[in-house]
């Protein structure tokens, strides 16, 4: 071999060596991070499914499969997905006379969070909005239901005419001019809701201390609250009551701001109904055990479909009085409701029908049981990409900035004792799936905090929303809107809405603002992975 060929060969080999070393270095830097096995199981071994498709939110948990409840789960699912009717026969009968929606799926698109809307239309799929109508002291109007109805079956008229409801999305500029120190800008918007006085079919009344008074229209306040995903609710129900109390007490000792109406002086100021069970569901912490919680309530009051332990309408006496005296309702009542009593006093017959507590049962006990198997049996999607270096970096920054102080990463379920204040399910009822002794990762402390946002949530107190599975929202529902009224269209917007000077999360947002763009995006990647 001549000298020239030897030099060329040597150079070629040197090139291969250098290229190989560089490739090894790059590969090493991109190696996955070691992650504890338990962190992949967001809902524990009994509550997690490894499905990240558009069907991720609607899967039965392993606990359902192990308990032989798969068919009951599927039957219960029908009652969530189907539209109810006015038919007198069939599984989906009993709609009305008033309703918030014709079925559950309207509010929970693909089982997820409601989507941001520019108009209020109850028949629009994905519209998870509920109206919150109060006086100036945040007291609900007693003449409309807590979840005001905008739909009715003939001859009745809805308490609120939704065609007159107006939603305006307004820009908001925070104290930093909607800009990070490195120059990157973001946008913030919030909703203002207007309902004219002539849209109300009922008088504007409020009841306080047993006395009912008229509320001047100028003092009426209207806000929006959107639904959240229903998956994983059974796992949250399995968190022991004493552990929830320990979390509250720990935060109280640390000087955290807590809602005194819920917890004060190391003890509960309020529990659910006449029970010793803590409040744990809804933004407002208005519901306790899942078996008498949001879903068990909604399958009745959203559609006004009766069952054996709720043989009455979701209705106010103020509405019943107005409707019974309405000449147009009187003219068609016996035609539309031929099976109702005909005493010759149509006003009395209408009122008695609307306010009856002995209505026919429209949803059978078996169907309600299956619905609750489905509700309690919904699994949580497994975490994704936790071994990615960028996600791991975001996880560390999530903790360093203090986000985890409210979005507590994990809990351990207890024996999962079944509680049902309504008495339908017995303690430790074998008819329901259970999740004993599971480490779960909801990323919520289950406590209410205040963010002091523009046109804030009613009372200002809002339970920390679990973050698990939310990163799949756009894939599953077509939208990734966050916060109680869907004002945040992105994770960044959601974080920056936490930044008010009075906000309980102010210090975390201040730290977040000091991060580089790359670091901020890493936190977003992490939040979307859990």
Short mmCIF file of C-alpha atoms in Angstrom, two decimals:
data_model
loop_
_atom_site.label_atom_id
_atom_site.label_comp_id
_atom_site.label_asym_id
_atom_site.label_seq_id
_atom_site.Cartn_x
_atom_site.Cartn_y
_atom_site.Cartn_z
CA UNK A 1 0.00 0.00 0.00
CA UNK A 2 1.49 3.37 -0.99
CA UNK A 3 1.86 6.28 1.40
CA UNK A 4 -1.08 8.21 -0.04
CA UNK A 5 -3.46 5.28 0.45
CA UNK A 6 -2.15 4.73 3.98
CA UNK A 7 -2.76 8.38 4.88
CA UNK A 8 -6.27 8.28 3.41
CA UNK A 9 -7.09 5.04 5.26
CA UNK A 10 -5.73 6.42 8.52
CA UNK A 11 -7.79 9.58 8.08
CA UNK A 12 -10.90 7.58 7.32
CA UNK A 13 -10.42 5.41 10.41
CA UNK A 14 -9.85 8.52 12.53
CA UNK A 15 -13.06 10.02 11.13
CA UNK A 16 -14.99 6.87 12.00
CA UNK A 17 -13.53 6.88 15.50
CA UNK A 18 -14.44 10.51 16.11
CA UNK A 19 -17.92 10.10 14.64
CA UNK A 20 -18.48 6.98 16.72
CA UNK A 21 -17.40 8.77 19.91
CA UNK A 22 -19.69 11.70 19.18
CA UNK A 23 -22.57 9.33 18.52
CA UNK A 24 -21.91 7.56 21.82
CA UNK A 25 -21.83 10.89 23.66
CA UNK A 26 -25.14 12.00 22.11
CA UNK A 27 -26.74 8.66 22.86
CA UNK A 28 -25.55 8.81 26.46
CA UNK A 29 -26.98 12.29 26.93
CA UNK A 30 -30.36 11.11 25.61
CA UNK A 31 -30.55 7.97 27.68
CA UNK A 32 -33.80 7.53 29.55
CA UNK A 33 -34.06 8.38 33.23
CA UNK A 34 -34.68 5.65 35.75
CA UNK A 35 -38.21 5.95 37.17
CA UNK A 36 -39.73 4.05 40.08
CA UNK A 37 -42.25 1.53 38.77
CA UNK A 38 -45.01 2.85 41.04
CA UNK A 39 -44.97 6.28 39.39
CA UNK A 40 -46.19 4.86 36.09
CA UNK A 41 -49.29 3.56 37.86
CA UNK A 42 -51.19 6.83 38.33
CA UNK A 43 -54.16 4.98 39.79
CA UNK A 44 -52.20 2.22 41.50
CA UNK A 45 -52.15 -1.37 40.30
CA UNK A 46 -55.94 -1.68 40.70
CA UNK A 47 -56.84 1.62 39.05
CA UNK A 48 -54.47 2.16 36.12
CA UNK A 49 -54.73 1.29 32.43
CA UNK A 50 -51.90 1.66 29.94
CA UNK A 51 -53.96 3.14 27.13
CA UNK A 52 -53.08 6.56 25.70
CA UNK A 53 -55.52 6.69 22.79
CA UNK A 54 -58.72 8.70 22.35
CA UNK A 55 -60.40 6.09 24.56
CA UNK A 56 -58.03 6.65 27.49
CA UNK A 57 -60.59 8.15 29.87
CA UNK A 58 -63.32 5.53 29.49
CA UNK A 59 -61.59 2.29 30.44
CA UNK A 60 -62.65 -0.09 33.22
CA UNK A 61 -60.09 -0.42 35.98
CA UNK A 62 -58.31 -3.70 36.73
CA UNK A 63 -60.40 -3.81 39.92
CA UNK A 64 -63.55 -4.01 37.79
CA UNK A 65 -62.15 -6.86 35.74
CA UNK A 66 -60.88 -8.71 38.81
CA UNK A 67 -64.27 -8.44 40.51
CA UNK A 68 -66.17 -9.85 37.55
CA UNK A 69 -68.03 -6.59 36.98
CA UNK A 70 -67.05 -5.95 33.35
CA UNK A 71 -70.56 -6.47 31.96
CA UNK A 72 -72.18 -4.37 34.70
CA UNK A 73 -69.60 -1.65 33.99
CA UNK A 74 -70.56 -1.72 30.30
CA UNK A 75 -74.25 -1.48 31.16
CA UNK A 76 -73.60 1.44 33.50
CA UNK A 77 -71.65 3.17 30.76
CA UNK A 78 -74.78 3.28 28.61
CA UNK A 79 -76.50 5.52 31.13
CA UNK A 80 -73.64 8.00 30.89
CA UNK A 81 -73.49 7.99 27.10
CA UNK A 82 -77.14 7.82 26.04
CA UNK A 83 -79.62 10.66 25.64
CA UNK A 84 -82.69 10.47 27.87
CA UNK A 85 -86.18 10.80 26.41
CA UNK A 86 -89.74 11.58 27.47
CA UNK A 87 -90.76 8.01 26.65
CA UNK A 88 -92.80 6.25 29.30
CA UNK A 89 -91.14 2.91 28.55
CA UNK A 90 -87.52 1.84 28.08
CA UNK A 91 -84.21 2.24 29.89
CA UNK A 92 -83.70 5.91 29.06
CA UNK A 93 -87.14 7.24 29.88
CA UNK A 94 -88.12 9.93 32.34
CA UNK A 95 -86.57 13.12 30.99
CA UNK A 96 -87.82 16.36 32.54
CA UNK A 97 -90.00 18.24 33.18
CA UNK A 98 -86.93 20.47 33.59
CA UNK A 99 -83.33 19.53 32.88
CA UNK A 100 -79.82 20.90 32.79
CA UNK A 101 -78.87 18.50 29.97
CA UNK A 102 -80.48 15.59 28.13
CA UNK A 103 -77.61 13.30 29.12
CA UNK A 104 -74.28 13.18 30.94
CA UNK A 105 -72.08 12.99 27.85
CA UNK A 106 -73.05 16.55 26.88
CA UNK A 107 -71.04 17.94 29.80
CA UNK A 108 -68.15 15.45 29.78
CA UNK A 109 -66.93 15.08 26.19
CA UNK A 110 -65.31 11.64 25.94
CA UNK A 111 -65.44 11.53 29.76
CA UNK A 112 -63.17 14.57 30.07
CA UNK A 113 -63.20 18.24 31.06
CA UNK A 114 -65.79 20.50 29.45
CA UNK A 115 -64.68 22.71 26.55
CA UNK A 116 -64.55 26.48 26.53
CA UNK A 117 -67.69 27.92 24.91
CA UNK A 118 -68.55 31.25 23.33
CA UNK A 119 -72.29 30.75 23.79
CA UNK A 120 -74.43 28.80 26.24
CA UNK A 121 -76.26 25.97 24.48
CA UNK A 122 -77.21 22.98 26.60
CA UNK A 123 -77.73 20.76 23.56
CA UNK A 124 -74.17 21.34 22.34
CA UNK A 125 -71.89 18.36 23.00
CA UNK A 126 -68.83 19.42 24.97
CA UNK A 127 -70.56 22.30 26.72
CA UNK A 128 -69.71 21.43 30.30
CA UNK A 129 -70.80 24.79 31.64
CA UNK A 130 -73.12 25.11 34.58
CA UNK A 131 -74.55 28.49 35.53
CA UNK A 132 -73.80 29.82 38.99
CA UNK A 133 -76.44 32.42 39.89
CA UNK A 134 -76.15 34.24 43.22
CA UNK A 135 -76.75 37.52 44.96
CA UNK A 136 -73.93 39.93 45.76
CA UNK A 137 -72.99 37.89 48.87
CA UNK A 138 -72.40 34.71 46.84
CA UNK A 139 -75.63 33.16 48.16
CA UNK A 140 -77.39 31.00 45.57
CA UNK A 141 -80.76 32.25 44.36
CA UNK A 142 -83.31 29.95 45.97
CA UNK A 143 -85.80 30.41 43.14
CA UNK A 144 -83.56 28.55 40.69
CA UNK A 145 -81.83 25.27 41.43
CA UNK A 146 -78.13 25.19 42.38
CA UNK A 147 -77.47 23.99 38.85
CA UNK A 148 -79.93 26.20 36.95
CA UNK A 149 -81.96 24.54 34.22
CA UNK A 150 -82.26 26.00 30.74
CA UNK A 151 -84.27 23.19 29.10
CA UNK A 152 -87.83 21.97 29.64
CA UNK A 153 -90.35 19.58 28.12
CA UNK A 154 -93.70 20.86 26.92
CA UNK A 155 -95.77 22.51 28.21
CA UNK A 156 -93.26 23.70 30.79
CA UNK A 157 -90.83 26.55 30.29
CA UNK A 158 -87.23 26.64 31.53
CA UNK A 159 -86.41 28.79 34.59
CA UNK A 160 -83.77 30.58 32.48
CA UNK A 161 -84.06 31.26 28.75
CA UNK A 162 -80.67 30.20 27.44
CA UNK A 163 -81.20 32.00 24.15
CA UNK A 164 -80.68 35.26 26.04
CA UNK A 165 -77.50 34.19 27.85
CA UNK A 166 -74.42 36.01 26.59
CA UNK A 167 -70.80 34.95 27.16
CA UNK A 168 -68.09 37.52 26.44
CA UNK A 169 -64.41 36.57 26.56
CA UNK A 170 -62.38 39.57 27.66
CA UNK A 171 -58.61 40.09 27.63
CA UNK A 172 -56.74 40.41 30.90
CA UNK A 173 -53.29 41.91 31.43
CA UNK A 174 -51.48 40.91 34.61
CA UNK A 175 -49.01 43.03 36.58
CA UNK A 176 -46.15 41.73 34.42
CA UNK A 177 -47.78 42.83 31.19
CA UNK A 178 -48.37 39.21 30.14
CA UNK A 179 -44.68 38.80 29.48
CA UNK A 180 -41.85 36.76 31.01
CA UNK A 181 -38.51 38.43 31.84
CA UNK A 182 -36.96 36.85 28.73
CA UNK A 183 -39.54 38.57 26.52
CA UNK A 184 -41.85 35.65 25.75
CA UNK A 185 -45.47 36.81 25.79
CA UNK A 186 -48.67 35.00 26.71
CA UNK A 187 -52.36 35.89 26.58
CA UNK A 188 -54.97 35.72 29.32
CA UNK A 189 -58.74 35.83 28.88
CA UNK A 190 -61.71 35.45 31.23
CA UNK A 191 -65.50 35.18 30.78
CA UNK A 192 -68.21 37.65 31.67
CA UNK A 193 -71.73 36.21 31.59
CA UNK A 194 -74.83 38.34 31.13
CA UNK A 195 -78.43 37.20 31.60
CA UNK A 196 -81.03 39.95 31.11
CA UNK A 197 -83.81 40.24 33.65
CA UNK A 198 -86.48 39.13 31.18
CA UNK A 199 -84.68 35.81 30.67
CA UNK A 200 -85.77 34.64 34.13
CA UNK A 201 -89.10 32.79 34.28
CA UNK A 202 -88.99 32.78 38.09
CA UNK A 203 -88.73 35.64 40.60
CA UNK A 204 -85.23 36.51 41.77
CA UNK A 205 -85.31 35.29 45.35
CA UNK A 206 -82.82 34.32 48.01
CA UNK A 207 -83.45 32.51 51.28
CA UNK A 208 -81.36 33.30 54.35
CA UNK A 209 -82.04 32.15 57.89
CA UNK A 210 -85.43 30.83 56.82
CA UNK A 211 -86.57 34.13 55.31
CA UNK A 212 -87.10 34.59 51.57
CA UNK A 213 -86.59 38.01 50.01
CA UNK A 214 -86.50 39.46 46.51
CA UNK A 215 -83.03 40.21 45.10
CA UNK A 216 -82.79 43.39 43.02
CA UNK A 217 -81.71 42.49 39.50
CA UNK A 218 -78.67 44.78 39.84
CA UNK A 219 -77.44 42.55 42.69
CA UNK A 220 -77.63 39.29 40.74
CA UNK A 221 -74.27 37.73 39.86
CA UNK A 222 -73.70 35.06 37.19
CA UNK A 223 -70.57 32.94 36.77
CA UNK A 224 -69.61 29.80 34.89
CA UNK A 225 -68.24 26.53 36.19
CA UNK A 226 -67.20 23.74 33.87
CA UNK A 227 -67.15 20.02 34.51
CA UNK A 228 -63.97 18.03 35.13
CA UNK A 229 -63.06 14.53 34.00
CA UNK A 230 -64.93 11.74 35.79
CA UNK A 231 -62.20 9.10 35.57
CA UNK A 232 -60.45 8.10 38.81
CA UNK A 233 -63.24 9.32 41.10
CA UNK A 234 -63.45 5.95 42.83
CA UNK A 235 -59.78 6.18 43.75
CA UNK A 236 -60.21 9.64 45.28
CA UNK A 237 -63.15 8.26 47.25
CA UNK A 238 -60.81 5.59 48.65
CA UNK A 239 -58.47 8.13 50.31
CA UNK A 240 -59.05 7.69 54.06
CA UNK A 241 -60.96 10.46 55.82
CA UNK A 242 -58.30 10.62 58.54
CA UNK A 243 -55.60 11.20 55.91
CA UNK A 244 -57.55 14.10 54.43
CA UNK A 245 -57.84 15.58 57.92
CA UNK A 246 -54.09 15.13 58.45
CA UNK A 247 -53.38 17.07 55.24
CA UNK A 248 -55.62 19.94 56.33
CA UNK A 249 -54.04 20.02 59.78
CA UNK A 250 -50.53 20.00 58.32
CA UNK A 251 -51.34 22.94 56.07
CA UNK A 252 -53.02 24.81 58.92
CA UNK A 253 -49.91 24.40 61.10
CA UNK A 254 -47.76 25.63 58.21
CA UNK A 255 -49.82 28.81 58.05
CA UNK A 256 -51.62 28.02 54.81
CA UNK A 257 -54.85 29.86 54.08
CA UNK A 258 -57.75 27.41 54.52
CA UNK A 259 -61.47 27.89 54.07
CA UNK A 260 -62.75 28.36 57.66
CA UNK A 261 -66.15 27.04 56.57
CA UNK A 262 -64.48 23.67 55.93
CA UNK A 263 -61.65 23.36 58.48
CA UNK A 264 -60.50 25.40 61.47
CA UNK A 265 -58.68 24.83 64.74
CA UNK A 266 -57.46 21.38 63.81
CA UNK A 267 -60.90 20.00 63.05
CA UNK A 268 -63.64 19.89 60.46
CA UNK A 269 -65.93 22.90 60.54
CA UNK A 270 -68.26 21.13 58.14
CA UNK A 271 -68.74 17.56 56.98
CA UNK A 272 -71.14 16.04 54.48
CA UNK A 273 -74.76 16.21 55.56
CA UNK A 274 -75.36 14.48 58.85
CA UNK A 275 -72.32 12.21 58.50
CA UNK A 276 -68.75 12.28 59.72
CA UNK A 277 -67.46 12.09 56.15
CA UNK A 278 -65.33 14.98 54.84
CA UNK A 279 -66.18 16.98 51.75
CA UNK A 280 -64.00 15.91 48.84
CA UNK A 281 -65.76 16.42 45.48
CA UNK A 282 -66.60 19.45 43.28
CA UNK A 283 -64.76 22.78 43.11
CA UNK A 284 -66.90 24.04 45.98
CA UNK A 285 -66.43 20.88 48.08
CA UNK A 286 -70.18 20.44 48.13
CA UNK A 287 -70.21 16.64 48.04
CA UNK A 288 -68.83 13.91 50.28
CA UNK A 289 -68.63 10.18 49.51
CA UNK A 290 -68.82 9.28 45.82
CA UNK A 291 -71.90 7.11 46.39
CA UNK A 292 -73.81 10.30 47.17
CA UNK A 293 -71.43 12.54 45.25
CA UNK A 294 -71.39 14.45 42.01
CA UNK A 295 -72.15 11.54 39.67
CA UNK A 296 -74.80 9.95 41.88
CA UNK A 297 -76.39 13.38 42.11
CA UNK A 298 -76.06 14.27 38.43
CA UNK A 299 -77.63 11.10 37.04
CA UNK A 300 -80.77 12.31 38.81
CA UNK A 301 -80.80 16.11 38.79
CA UNK A 302 -79.22 16.84 35.40
CA UNK A 303 -82.04 14.99 33.62
CA UNK A 304 -84.65 14.80 36.43
CA UNK A 305 -84.85 11.03 36.02
CA UNK A 306 -86.19 9.60 39.28
CA UNK A 307 -85.02 6.48 41.14
CA UNK A 308 -86.15 4.62 44.22
CA UNK A 309 -84.27 6.82 46.70
CA UNK A 310 -85.06 10.05 44.83
CA UNK A 311 -88.71 9.98 43.80
CA UNK A 312 -88.97 13.73 43.42
CA UNK A 313 -87.98 16.40 40.92
CA UNK A 314 -84.91 18.60 41.08
CA UNK A 315 -87.15 21.63 41.39
CA UNK A 316 -87.82 24.76 43.43
CA UNK A 317 -91.17 25.66 44.96
CA UNK A 318 -90.80 29.10 43.37
CA UNK A 319 -90.73 27.52 39.92
CA UNK A 320 -93.66 25.19 40.68
CA UNK A 321 -95.77 28.15 41.81
CA UNK A 322 -95.06 30.20 38.68
CA UNK A 323 -95.59 27.27 36.31
CA UNK A 324 -98.84 26.18 37.97
CA UNK A 325 -100.25 29.69 37.48
CA UNK A 326 -99.10 30.03 33.86
CA UNK A 327 -102.18 29.96 31.54
CA UNK A 328 -100.19 28.42 28.68
CA UNK A 329 -98.93 25.59 30.90
CA UNK A 330 -102.44 25.06 32.28
CA UNK A 331 -103.91 24.85 28.78
CA UNK A 332 -101.73 21.91 27.72
CA UNK A 333 -100.88 20.16 30.99
CA UNK A 334 -103.51 17.40 30.80
CA UNK A 335 -102.71 16.78 27.13
CA UNK A 336 -99.00 16.42 27.75
CA UNK A 337 -99.43 14.57 31.06
CA UNK A 338 -102.62 12.52 30.62
CA UNK A 339 -101.81 10.16 33.49
CA UNK A 340 -101.64 12.86 36.14
CA UNK A 341 -104.46 13.50 38.60
CA UNK A 342 -107.34 15.56 37.30
CA UNK A 343 -109.07 17.13 40.27
CA UNK A 344 -110.63 19.89 38.27
CA UNK A 345 -108.20 22.36 39.80
CA UNK A 346 -105.46 22.48 37.20
CA UNK A 347 -103.27 24.86 39.19
CA UNK A 348 -103.22 22.44 42.12
CA UNK A 349 -102.62 19.43 39.85
CA UNK A 350 -99.61 21.07 38.21
CA UNK A 351 -98.11 22.19 41.50
CA UNK A 352 -98.64 18.81 43.14
CA UNK A 353 -97.06 17.00 40.20
CA UNK A 354 -94.01 19.23 40.19
CA UNK A 355 -93.48 19.03 43.96
CA UNK A 356 -94.49 15.41 44.54
CA UNK A 357 -92.13 13.20 46.56
CA UNK A 358 -93.82 9.98 45.41
CA UNK A 359 -93.22 10.03 41.67
CA UNK A 360 -92.92 6.81 39.69
CA UNK A 361 -89.44 5.26 39.62
CA UNK A 362 -87.88 5.78 36.19
CA UNK A 363 -84.37 4.37 36.74
CA UNK A 364 -84.40 0.88 38.23
CA UNK A 365 -82.21 -0.08 41.19
CA UNK A 366 -80.29 -2.52 38.98
CA UNK A 367 -79.54 0.17 36.44
CA UNK A 368 -78.46 2.63 39.11
CA UNK A 369 -76.19 -0.01 40.63
CA UNK A 370 -74.56 -0.60 37.26
CA UNK A 371 -74.17 3.12 36.73
CA UNK A 372 -72.29 3.41 40.02
CA UNK A 373 -70.12 0.39 39.16
CA UNK A 374 -69.18 2.27 36.00
CA UNK A 375 -68.64 5.57 37.84
CA UNK A 376 -66.52 4.02 40.58
CA UNK A 377 -64.81 1.70 38.13
CA UNK A 378 -63.33 4.22 35.69
CA UNK A 379 -59.57 3.81 35.51
CA UNK A 380 -56.86 6.46 35.30
CA UNK A 381 -54.50 6.52 32.29
CA UNK A 382 -50.94 5.59 33.19
CA UNK A 383 -48.28 8.29 33.30
CA UNK A 384 -46.30 8.73 30.11
CA UNK A 385 -42.71 9.71 29.22
CA UNK A 386 -41.55 9.98 32.81
CA UNK A 387 -38.19 8.52 31.76
CA UNK A 388 -37.63 11.33 29.26
CA UNK A 389 -34.82 13.65 30.49
CA UNK A 390 -36.88 16.77 29.68
CA UNK A 391 -39.89 15.44 31.59
CA UNK A 392 -37.65 14.47 34.50
CA UNK A 393 -36.20 17.97 34.52
CA UNK A 394 -39.72 19.39 34.55
CA UNK A 395 -40.61 17.16 37.48
CA UNK A 396 -37.69 18.49 39.51
CA UNK A 397 -38.60 22.09 38.66
CA UNK A 398 -42.28 21.39 39.47
CA UNK A 399 -41.17 20.48 42.99
CA UNK A 400 -38.57 23.22 43.32
CA UNK A 401 -41.01 25.98 42.42
CA UNK A 402 -43.47 24.75 45.05
CA UNK A 403 -46.22 23.53 42.72
CA UNK A 404 -46.29 20.20 44.56
CA UNK A 405 -47.30 21.89 47.82
CA UNK A 406 -50.89 22.15 46.53
CA UNK A 407 -50.70 19.62 43.71
CA UNK A 408 -49.59 16.92 46.13
CA UNK A 409 -48.23 14.07 43.99
CA UNK A 410 -49.43 10.94 45.76
CA UNK A 411 -51.75 9.41 48.33
CA UNK A 412 -52.22 5.87 49.66
CA UNK A 413 -55.78 4.59 49.74
CA UNK A 414 -57.07 2.88 52.88
CA UNK A 415 -59.29 -0.16 53.17
CA UNK A 416 -61.73 1.67 50.89
CA UNK A 417 -64.77 1.38 53.08
CA UNK A 418 -67.92 2.16 51.12
CA UNK A 419 -69.93 5.08 52.51
CA UNK A 420 -73.34 6.07 51.18
CA UNK A 421 -75.31 8.68 53.15
CA UNK A 422 -78.35 7.96 50.97
CA UNK A 423 -78.43 4.37 52.24
CA UNK A 424 -78.63 2.74 48.82
CA UNK A 425 -75.25 0.99 49.17
CA UNK A 426 -74.22 -0.76 52.37
CA UNK A 427 -70.85 -0.32 54.05
CA UNK A 428 -68.26 -2.40 52.18
CA UNK A 429 -70.93 -3.21 49.60
CA UNK A 430 -69.69 -6.11 47.45
CA UNK A 431 -71.62 -4.73 44.48
CA UNK A 432 -69.02 -1.99 43.90
CA UNK A 433 -65.34 -2.14 42.85
CA UNK A 434 -62.86 -1.18 45.56
CA UNK A 435 -59.26 0.05 45.68
CA UNK A 436 -57.65 -0.90 49.00
CA UNK A 437 -54.05 0.04 49.84
CA UNK A 438 -53.08 1.58 46.50
CA UNK A 439 -50.49 4.28 45.96
CA UNK A 440 -52.11 6.76 43.59
CA UNK A 441 -50.78 9.90 41.91
CA UNK A 442 -53.61 12.45 41.41
CA UNK A 443 -51.42 15.55 42.01
CA UNK A 444 -53.97 17.22 44.28
CA UNK A 445 -54.02 17.94 48.01
CA UNK A 446 -57.85 17.74 47.89
CA UNK A 447 -57.93 21.10 49.71
CA UNK A 448 -59.47 24.42 48.65
CA UNK A 449 -57.21 27.39 47.93
CA UNK A 450 -57.70 30.89 46.53
CA UNK A 451 -56.14 32.37 43.39
CA UNK A 452 -57.91 35.75 43.41
CA UNK A 453 -58.51 35.72 39.66
CA UNK A 454 -60.42 38.36 37.76
CA UNK A 455 -64.14 37.44 37.91
CA UNK A 456 -63.19 34.59 40.21
CA UNK A 457 -65.01 31.38 41.10
CA UNK A 458 -67.93 31.74 43.53
CA UNK A 459 -66.59 32.44 47.07
CA UNK A 460 -63.03 32.45 45.71
CA UNK A 461 -62.33 29.02 47.25
CA UNK A 462 -61.61 26.19 44.79
CA UNK A 463 -60.49 22.61 45.41
CA UNK A 464 -57.15 21.76 43.83
CA UNK A 465 -58.01 19.95 40.62
CA UNK A 466 -56.22 16.60 40.11
CA UNK A 467 -53.75 16.78 37.22
CA UNK A 468 -53.58 13.08 36.40
CA UNK A 469 -54.42 12.28 32.80
CA UNK A 470 -54.99 15.90 31.78
CA UNK A 471 -52.13 15.82 29.29
CA UNK A 472 -54.28 13.56 27.10
CA UNK A 473 -57.19 16.00 27.03
CA UNK A 474 -56.58 17.45 23.57
CA UNK A 475 -56.25 13.97 22.08
CA UNK A 476 -59.34 12.64 23.86
CA UNK A 477 -61.71 15.62 23.85
CA UNK A 478 -60.29 17.92 21.19
CA UNK A 479 -59.53 20.68 23.70
CA UNK A 480 -57.08 21.25 26.54
CA UNK A 481 -58.86 24.06 28.39
CA UNK A 482 -58.12 24.27 32.11
CA UNK A 483 -59.32 25.92 35.32
CA UNK A 484 -62.87 26.07 36.66
CA UNK A 485 -64.35 28.03 33.74
CA UNK A 486 -61.98 26.92 30.95
CA UNK A 487 -60.35 30.36 30.81
CA UNK A 488 -56.87 28.82 30.45
CA UNK A 489 -56.31 27.43 26.98
CA UNK A 490 -52.80 26.17 27.74
CA UNK A 491 -50.80 25.00 30.75
CA UNK A 492 -48.81 28.25 30.69
CA UNK A 493 -52.00 30.33 30.87
CA UNK A 494 -53.24 28.17 33.73
CA UNK A 495 -50.03 28.70 35.69
CA UNK A 496 -50.06 32.45 35.14
CA UNK A 497 -53.67 32.70 36.36
CA UNK A 498 -52.20 31.53 39.69
CA UNK A 499 -50.09 34.68 39.93
CA UNK A 500 -52.27 37.32 41.58
CA UNK A 501 -50.54 39.28 44.34
CA UNK A 502 -52.93 37.71 46.90
CA UNK A 503 -52.89 34.21 45.42
CA UNK A 504 -51.98 31.25 47.59
CA UNK A 505 -49.71 30.19 44.71
CA UNK A 506 -48.00 33.57 44.26
CA UNK A 507 -44.53 32.43 45.38
CA UNK A 508 -44.60 29.49 42.99
CA UNK A 509 -45.50 31.74 40.06
CA UNK A 510 -42.74 34.19 40.99
CA UNK A 511 -40.24 31.31 40.86
CA UNK A 512 -41.73 30.05 37.60
CA UNK A 513 -41.21 33.46 36.02
CA UNK A 514 -37.46 33.35 36.76
CA UNK A 515 -37.03 30.14 34.77
CA UNK A 516 -35.75 30.05 31.22
CA UNK A 517 -38.11 29.28 28.35
CA UNK A 518 -36.59 25.79 28.15
CA UNK A 519 -37.25 25.21 31.86
CA UNK A 520 -40.83 26.49 31.65
CA UNK A 521 -41.49 24.16 28.74
CA UNK A 522 -40.00 21.27 30.71
CA UNK A 523 -42.57 21.85 33.47
CA UNK A 524 -45.33 21.86 30.86
CA UNK A 525 -43.97 18.59 29.44
CA UNK A 526 -44.04 17.07 32.92
CA UNK A 527 -47.59 18.22 33.69
CA UNK A 528 -48.73 16.77 30.37
CA UNK A 529 -47.02 13.46 31.16
CA UNK A 530 -48.78 12.71 34.42
#
